[in-house]
């Protein structure tokens, strides 16, 4: 094969260039934040990798460059989700698109449990009272014995199910098609109403597709037990955000942990900001050093497969 020309950030190449070079010969075009990449260089590129060090400040600039690459054969992203239209556009230009599915599953599952624990133990309330130097006793909730529904049995959902079970929770997974190797009792999406009616906590860890957009609306929230809690680490558009605000304001839902939103950054005018029973994080649940290292490892593994002419891991379909 002709020598591949790799388009990556300077940071990724500095950290992993020796490992990539050990797999075969690469020419490189480096993306340095704030510097222009000449079209003549982009014309040479055949392989590109969007790494986590570019997100969010420079990912847009990098992706615009990728859309201008005429001979891109393979594009790797550090993320698991590829619902943004830019990924489909790159695929439409003829590139194979692969993801880092599973790289951030552990920290995201830990984030889910952090939110569930914080809501059960009213940490938002205690933090507010700490600022006011208020000493107020109240009873806390257990996670043990609660039923949690996990919609989405990909790597994140599976790890969430495993950790939740270790806390003594009853876990019911949900996915489109049951494969039989799920780590917990699992139902199909056809039983969504039944799941909503029986869970104490609901976790959304499913990809955003045409079928899952608006999966949870006012009707679905109304089916949930009064006092139930919800954590969303999937995509903001899985939920009708206005209906969620109403359910939280009325007390029908007692709390929510939200890492993703319909509009990001979350607008300052959103009522979610002022709700004392909501934990807001800025789409960062998987942003840890170990997750970044695993994402790089997936790229390196795929690079070896690329040189050997083997199928690439985690190829996305559009």
GROMACS .gro file of C-alpha atoms in nm:
model
  318
    1UNK     CA    1   0.000   0.000   0.000
    2UNK     CA    2   0.106   0.360  -0.054
    3UNK     CA    3   0.243   0.537   0.250
    4UNK     CA    4  -0.057   0.662   0.451
    5UNK     CA    5  -0.061   1.030   0.538
    6UNK     CA    6  -0.191   1.081   0.891
    7UNK     CA    7  -0.371   1.397   1.005
    8UNK     CA    8  -0.366   1.427   1.386
    9UNK     CA    9  -0.312   1.685   1.657
   10UNK     CA   10   0.040   1.772   1.760
   11UNK     CA   11  -0.042   1.650   2.110
   12UNK     CA   12  -0.155   1.305   1.995
   13UNK     CA   13   0.154   1.264   1.777
   14UNK     CA   14   0.387   1.374   2.058
   15UNK     CA   15   0.237   1.116   2.294
   16UNK     CA   16   0.173   0.824   2.060
   17UNK     CA   17   0.385   0.885   1.750
   18UNK     CA   18   0.645   0.619   1.842
   19UNK     CA   19   0.374   0.353   1.892
   20UNK     CA   20   0.208   0.443   1.563
   21UNK     CA   21   0.540   0.451   1.376
   22UNK     CA   22   0.621   0.103   1.506
   23UNK     CA   23   0.320  -0.031   1.314
   24UNK     CA   24   0.435   0.095   0.976
   25UNK     CA   25   0.547   0.404   0.789
   26UNK     CA   26   0.331   0.714   0.819
   27UNK     CA   27   0.375   1.055   0.671
   28UNK     CA   28   0.208   1.315   0.892
   29UNK     CA   29   0.021   1.641   0.863
   30UNK     CA   30  -0.012   1.789   1.211
   31UNK     CA   31  -0.297   2.004   1.338
   32UNK     CA   32  -0.172   2.270   1.576
   33UNK     CA   33  -0.452   2.467   1.744
   34UNK     CA   34  -0.466   2.822   1.614
   35UNK     CA   35  -0.257   2.751   1.305
   36UNK     CA   36  -0.390   2.718   0.950
   37UNK     CA   37  -0.348   2.389   0.764
   38UNK     CA   38  -0.262   2.438   0.397
   39UNK     CA   39  -0.498   2.279   0.146
   40UNK     CA   40  -0.200   2.127  -0.030
   41UNK     CA   41  -0.124   1.933   0.288
   42UNK     CA   42  -0.488   1.827   0.331
   43UNK     CA   43  -0.485   1.700  -0.028
   44UNK     CA   44  -0.223   1.444   0.077
   45UNK     CA   45  -0.407   1.309   0.385
   46UNK     CA   46  -0.559   0.959   0.381
   47UNK     CA   47  -0.612   0.891   0.755
   48UNK     CA   48  -0.740   1.132   1.025
   49UNK     CA   49  -0.802   1.098   1.397
   50UNK     CA   50  -1.000   1.341   1.608
   51UNK     CA   51  -0.849   1.307   1.956
   52UNK     CA   52  -0.995   1.420   2.285
   53UNK     CA   53  -0.735   1.691   2.342
   54UNK     CA   54  -0.905   1.895   2.067
   55UNK     CA   55  -1.254   1.881   2.220
   56UNK     CA   56  -1.436   2.111   2.253
   57UNK     CA   57  -1.234   2.421   2.167
   58UNK     CA   58  -1.066   2.298   1.850
   59UNK     CA   59  -1.272   2.000   1.736
   60UNK     CA   60  -1.482   2.216   1.504
   61UNK     CA   61  -1.175   2.353   1.327
   62UNK     CA   62  -1.029   2.003   1.293
   63UNK     CA   63  -1.352   1.863   1.151
   64UNK     CA   64  -1.379   2.145   0.898
   65UNK     CA   65  -1.034   2.050   0.778
   66UNK     CA   66  -1.143   1.686   0.749
   67UNK     CA   67  -1.436   1.786   0.530
   68UNK     CA   68  -1.182   1.946   0.294
   69UNK     CA   69  -0.973   1.628   0.260
   70UNK     CA   70  -1.046   1.485  -0.087
   71UNK     CA   71  -0.886   1.142  -0.043
   72UNK     CA   72  -0.971   1.054   0.319
   73UNK     CA   73  -0.990   0.676   0.349
   74UNK     CA   74  -1.035   0.630   0.723
   75UNK     CA   75  -1.148   0.864   1.001
   76UNK     CA   76  -1.125   0.774   1.372
   77UNK     CA   77  -1.297   0.969   1.650
   78UNK     CA   78  -1.225   0.958   2.022
   79UNK     CA   79  -1.599   0.957   2.095
   80UNK     CA   80  -1.847   0.671   2.101
   81UNK     CA   81  -2.137   0.867   1.951
   82UNK     CA   82  -2.143   0.980   1.588
   83UNK     CA   83  -2.491   1.135   1.575
   84UNK     CA   84  -2.358   1.479   1.475
   85UNK     CA   85  -2.417   1.535   1.099
   86UNK     CA   86  -2.048   1.601   1.036
   87UNK     CA   87  -1.965   1.233   1.080
   88UNK     CA   88  -2.222   1.130   0.821
   89UNK     CA   89  -2.081   1.396   0.588
   90UNK     CA   90  -1.731   1.252   0.623
   91UNK     CA   91  -1.867   0.904   0.553
   92UNK     CA   92  -2.056   1.037   0.251
   93UNK     CA   93  -1.724   1.164   0.115
   94UNK     CA   94  -1.603   0.803   0.107
   95UNK     CA   95  -1.420   0.759   0.437
   96UNK     CA   96  -1.464   0.469   0.676
   97UNK     CA   97  -1.561   0.612   1.016
   98UNK     CA   98  -1.465   0.432   1.336
   99UNK     CA   99  -1.532   0.521   1.699
  100UNK     CA  100  -1.372   0.468   2.039
  101UNK     CA  101  -1.674   0.279   2.168
  102UNK     CA  102  -1.620   0.160   2.525
  103UNK     CA  103  -1.319   0.380   2.601
  104UNK     CA  104  -1.514   0.596   2.847
  105UNK     CA  105  -1.759   0.333   2.973
  106UNK     CA  106  -1.602   0.301   3.318
  107UNK     CA  107  -1.587   0.672   3.413
  108UNK     CA  108  -1.933   0.735   3.268
  109UNK     CA  109  -2.077   0.446   3.470
  110UNK     CA  110  -1.903   0.586   3.778
  111UNK     CA  111  -2.055   0.927   3.699
  112UNK     CA  112  -2.401   0.770   3.683
  113UNK     CA  113  -2.352   0.616   4.026
  114UNK     CA  114  -2.212   0.945   4.158
  115UNK     CA  115  -2.532   1.120   4.052
  116UNK     CA  116  -2.756   0.849   4.197
  117UNK     CA  117  -2.567   0.855   4.527
  118UNK     CA  118  -2.558   1.234   4.542
  119UNK     CA  119  -2.934   1.257   4.486
  120UNK     CA  120  -3.010   0.978   4.733
  121UNK     CA  121  -2.795   1.148   4.999
  122UNK     CA  122  -2.909   1.500   4.906
  123UNK     CA  123  -2.557   1.627   4.845
  124UNK     CA  124  -2.689   1.928   4.648
  125UNK     CA  125  -2.889   2.028   4.955
  126UNK     CA  126  -2.597   1.974   5.192
  127UNK     CA  127  -2.362   2.173   4.967
  128UNK     CA  128  -2.607   2.465   4.964
  129UNK     CA  129  -2.645   2.453   5.341
  130UNK     CA  130  -2.268   2.431   5.386
  131UNK     CA  131  -2.235   2.765   5.207
  132UNK     CA  132  -2.491   2.911   5.450
  133UNK     CA  133  -2.342   2.733   5.755
  134UNK     CA  134  -2.673   2.561   5.824
  135UNK     CA  135  -2.682   2.237   6.026
  136UNK     CA  136  -3.001   2.049   5.934
  137UNK     CA  137  -3.062   1.682   5.999
  138UNK     CA  138  -3.279   1.470   5.768
  139UNK     CA  139  -3.322   1.113   5.660
  140UNK     CA  140  -3.132   0.995   5.352
  141UNK     CA  141  -3.221   0.732   5.093
  142UNK     CA  142  -3.057   0.398   5.017
  143UNK     CA  143  -2.956   0.277   4.673
  144UNK     CA  144  -2.961  -0.079   4.797
  145UNK     CA  145  -3.292  -0.243   4.711
  146UNK     CA  146  -3.395   0.018   4.453
  147UNK     CA  147  -3.479  -0.085   4.097
  148UNK     CA  148  -3.282   0.092   3.825
  149UNK     CA  149  -3.370   0.074   3.459
  150UNK     CA  150  -3.077   0.117   3.218
  151UNK     CA  151  -3.187   0.197   2.864
  152UNK     CA  152  -2.903   0.103   2.631
  153UNK     CA  153  -2.687  -0.205   2.673
  154UNK     CA  154  -2.376  -0.088   2.496
  155UNK     CA  155  -2.046  -0.063   2.688
  156UNK     CA  156  -2.172   0.225   2.906
  157UNK     CA  157  -2.501   0.057   2.990
  158UNK     CA  158  -2.334  -0.274   3.064
  159UNK     CA  159  -2.079  -0.118   3.298
  160UNK     CA  160  -2.351   0.084   3.469
  161UNK     CA  161  -2.550  -0.235   3.523
  162UNK     CA  162  -2.248  -0.409   3.672
  163UNK     CA  163  -2.167  -0.128   3.915
  164UNK     CA  164  -2.530  -0.072   4.014
  165UNK     CA  165  -2.566  -0.441   4.097
  166UNK     CA  166  -2.260  -0.412   4.323
  167UNK     CA  167  -2.451  -0.144   4.517
  168UNK     CA  168  -2.733  -0.393   4.577
  169UNK     CA  169  -2.968  -0.248   4.319
  170UNK     CA  170  -3.200  -0.456   4.105
  171UNK     CA  171  -3.102  -0.378   3.746
  172UNK     CA  172  -3.326  -0.410   3.442
  173UNK     CA  173  -3.158  -0.339   3.111
  174UNK     CA  174  -3.334  -0.238   2.794
  175UNK     CA  175  -3.231  -0.257   2.430
  176UNK     CA  176  -3.383  -0.307   2.087
  177UNK     CA  177  -3.277  -0.672   2.050
  178UNK     CA  178  -3.176  -0.906   2.332
  179UNK     CA  179  -2.857  -1.099   2.255
  180UNK     CA  180  -2.847  -1.318   2.565
  181UNK     CA  181  -2.507  -1.202   2.692
  182UNK     CA  182  -2.632  -0.897   2.882
  183UNK     CA  183  -2.506  -0.863   3.243
  184UNK     CA  184  -2.856  -0.823   3.386
  185UNK     CA  185  -3.220  -0.896   3.326
  186UNK     CA  186  -3.294  -0.724   2.995
  187UNK     CA  187  -3.617  -0.629   2.821
  188UNK     CA  188  -3.679  -0.503   2.468
  189UNK     CA  189  -3.783  -0.143   2.400
  190UNK     CA  190  -4.133  -0.273   2.330
  191UNK     CA  191  -4.172  -0.297   2.709
  192UNK     CA  192  -4.068   0.063   2.776
  193UNK     CA  193  -4.396   0.157   2.946
  194UNK     CA  194  -4.369  -0.144   3.176
  195UNK     CA  195  -4.013  -0.052   3.267
  196UNK     CA  196  -4.102   0.309   3.344
  197UNK     CA  197  -4.382   0.201   3.575
  198UNK     CA  198  -4.161  -0.020   3.791
  199UNK     CA  199  -3.825   0.161   3.827
  200UNK     CA  200  -3.710   0.388   4.106
  201UNK     CA  201  -3.425   0.523   3.894
  202UNK     CA  202  -3.390   0.554   3.518
  203UNK     CA  203  -3.057   0.579   3.334
  204UNK     CA  204  -3.040   0.678   2.967
  205UNK     CA  205  -2.728   0.541   2.798
  206UNK     CA  206  -2.865   0.477   2.451
  207UNK     CA  207  -2.735   0.637   2.128
  208UNK     CA  208  -2.937   0.910   1.961
  209UNK     CA  209  -3.108   0.781   1.647
  210UNK     CA  210  -3.429   0.858   1.463
  211UNK     CA  211  -3.595   0.592   1.678
  212UNK     CA  212  -3.467   0.719   2.015
  213UNK     CA  213  -3.503   1.094   1.960
  214UNK     CA  214  -3.769   1.212   2.206
  215UNK     CA  215  -3.783   0.868   2.366
  216UNK     CA  216  -3.882   1.015   2.702
  217UNK     CA  217  -4.158   1.277   2.688
  218UNK     CA  218  -4.433   1.399   2.915
  219UNK     CA  219  -4.632   1.076   2.877
  220UNK     CA  220  -4.333   0.857   2.962
  221UNK     CA  221  -4.232   1.072   3.259
  222UNK     CA  222  -4.588   1.052   3.384
  223UNK     CA  223  -4.566   0.673   3.387
  224UNK     CA  224  -4.274   0.680   3.631
  225UNK     CA  225  -4.330   0.646   4.004
  226UNK     CA  226  -4.365   0.972   4.194
  227UNK     CA  227  -4.028   1.045   4.352
  228UNK     CA  228  -3.827   0.855   4.089
  229UNK     CA  229  -3.494   0.988   3.967
  230UNK     CA  230  -3.339   1.012   3.621
  231UNK     CA  231  -2.979   1.026   3.495
  232UNK     CA  232  -2.899   1.102   3.130
  233UNK     CA  233  -2.553   1.029   2.991
  234UNK     CA  234  -2.676   0.952   2.639
  235UNK     CA  235  -2.783   1.260   2.443
  236UNK     CA  236  -2.998   1.556   2.540
  237UNK     CA  237  -3.247   1.498   2.260
  238UNK     CA  238  -3.349   1.164   2.410
  239UNK     CA  239  -3.571   1.366   2.648
  240UNK     CA  240  -3.831   1.635   2.602
  241UNK     CA  241  -3.646   1.891   2.813
  242UNK     CA  242  -3.954   2.103   2.881
  243UNK     CA  243  -4.145   1.800   3.006
  244UNK     CA  244  -3.850   1.708   3.226
  245UNK     CA  245  -3.848   2.057   3.381
  246UNK     CA  246  -4.220   2.026   3.454
  247UNK     CA  247  -4.178   1.680   3.613
  248UNK     CA  248  -3.898   1.806   3.836
  249UNK     CA  249  -4.078   2.127   3.933
  250UNK     CA  250  -4.393   1.939   4.032
  251UNK     CA  251  -4.199   1.688   4.240
  252UNK     CA  252  -4.313   1.396   4.026
  253UNK     CA  253  -3.943   1.333   3.969
  254UNK     CA  254  -3.743   1.395   4.285
  255UNK     CA  255  -3.415   1.456   4.107
  256UNK     CA  256  -3.207   1.431   3.792
  257UNK     CA  257  -2.841   1.406   3.699
  258UNK     CA  258  -2.785   1.554   3.353
  259UNK     CA  259  -2.458   1.541   3.162
  260UNK     CA  260  -2.610   1.605   2.817
  261UNK     CA  261  -2.860   1.858   2.687
  262UNK     CA  262  -3.060   1.941   2.378
  263UNK     CA  263  -2.853   2.259   2.337
  264UNK     CA  264  -2.490   2.262   2.450
  265UNK     CA  265  -2.365   2.467   2.623
  266UNK     CA  266  -2.686   2.473   2.826
  267UNK     CA  267  -2.828   2.827   2.783
  268UNK     CA  268  -2.813   3.049   3.093
  269UNK     CA  269  -3.190   3.096   3.058
  270UNK     CA  270  -3.262   2.726   3.113
  271UNK     CA  271  -3.468   2.671   3.431
  272UNK     CA  272  -3.263   2.358   3.497
  273UNK     CA  273  -2.979   2.574   3.632
  274UNK     CA  274  -3.184   2.696   3.928
  275UNK     CA  275  -3.341   2.365   4.026
  276UNK     CA  276  -3.210   2.239   4.360
  277UNK     CA  277  -3.287   1.877   4.270
  278UNK     CA  278  -3.079   1.877   3.950
  279UNK     CA  279  -2.710   1.798   3.907
  280UNK     CA  280  -2.568   1.957   3.591
  281UNK     CA  281  -2.234   1.862   3.439
  282UNK     CA  282  -2.113   1.998   3.101
  283UNK     CA  283  -2.094   1.675   2.896
  284UNK     CA  284  -1.780   1.570   3.081
  285UNK     CA  285  -1.873   1.237   3.240
  286UNK     CA  286  -1.619   1.046   3.031
  287UNK     CA  287  -1.338   1.300   3.035
  288UNK     CA  288  -1.068   1.122   3.237
  289UNK     CA  289  -0.702   1.039   3.165
  290UNK     CA  290  -0.767   0.665   3.156
  291UNK     CA  291  -1.054   0.710   2.911
  292UNK     CA  292  -0.832   0.920   2.685
  293UNK     CA  293  -0.559   0.656   2.700
  294UNK     CA  294  -0.808   0.382   2.610
  295UNK     CA  295  -0.936   0.588   2.316
  296UNK     CA  296  -0.579   0.629   2.191
  297UNK     CA  297  -0.527   0.257   2.237
  298UNK     CA  298  -0.827   0.182   2.016
  299UNK     CA  299  -0.685   0.411   1.747
  300UNK     CA  300  -0.345   0.241   1.767
  301UNK     CA  301  -0.509  -0.102   1.748
  302UNK     CA  302  -0.707   0.008   1.443
  303UNK     CA  303  -0.395   0.158   1.285
  304UNK     CA  304  -0.231  -0.184   1.305
  305UNK     CA  305  -0.537  -0.339   1.146
  306UNK     CA  306  -0.527  -0.072   0.876
  307UNK     CA  307  -0.169  -0.158   0.784
  308UNK     CA  308  -0.246  -0.531   0.783
  309UNK     CA  309  -0.558  -0.489   0.573
  310UNK     CA  310  -0.782  -0.627   0.849
  311UNK     CA  311  -1.136  -0.509   0.936
  312UNK     CA  312  -1.138  -0.200   1.157
  313UNK     CA  313  -1.293  -0.210   1.503
  314UNK     CA  314  -1.607  -0.012   1.595
  315UNK     CA  315  -1.696   0.093   1.241
  316UNK     CA  316  -1.994   0.327   1.234
  317UNK     CA  317  -2.285   0.291   0.994
  318UNK     CA  318  -2.496   0.575   0.862
   0.00000   0.00000   0.00000
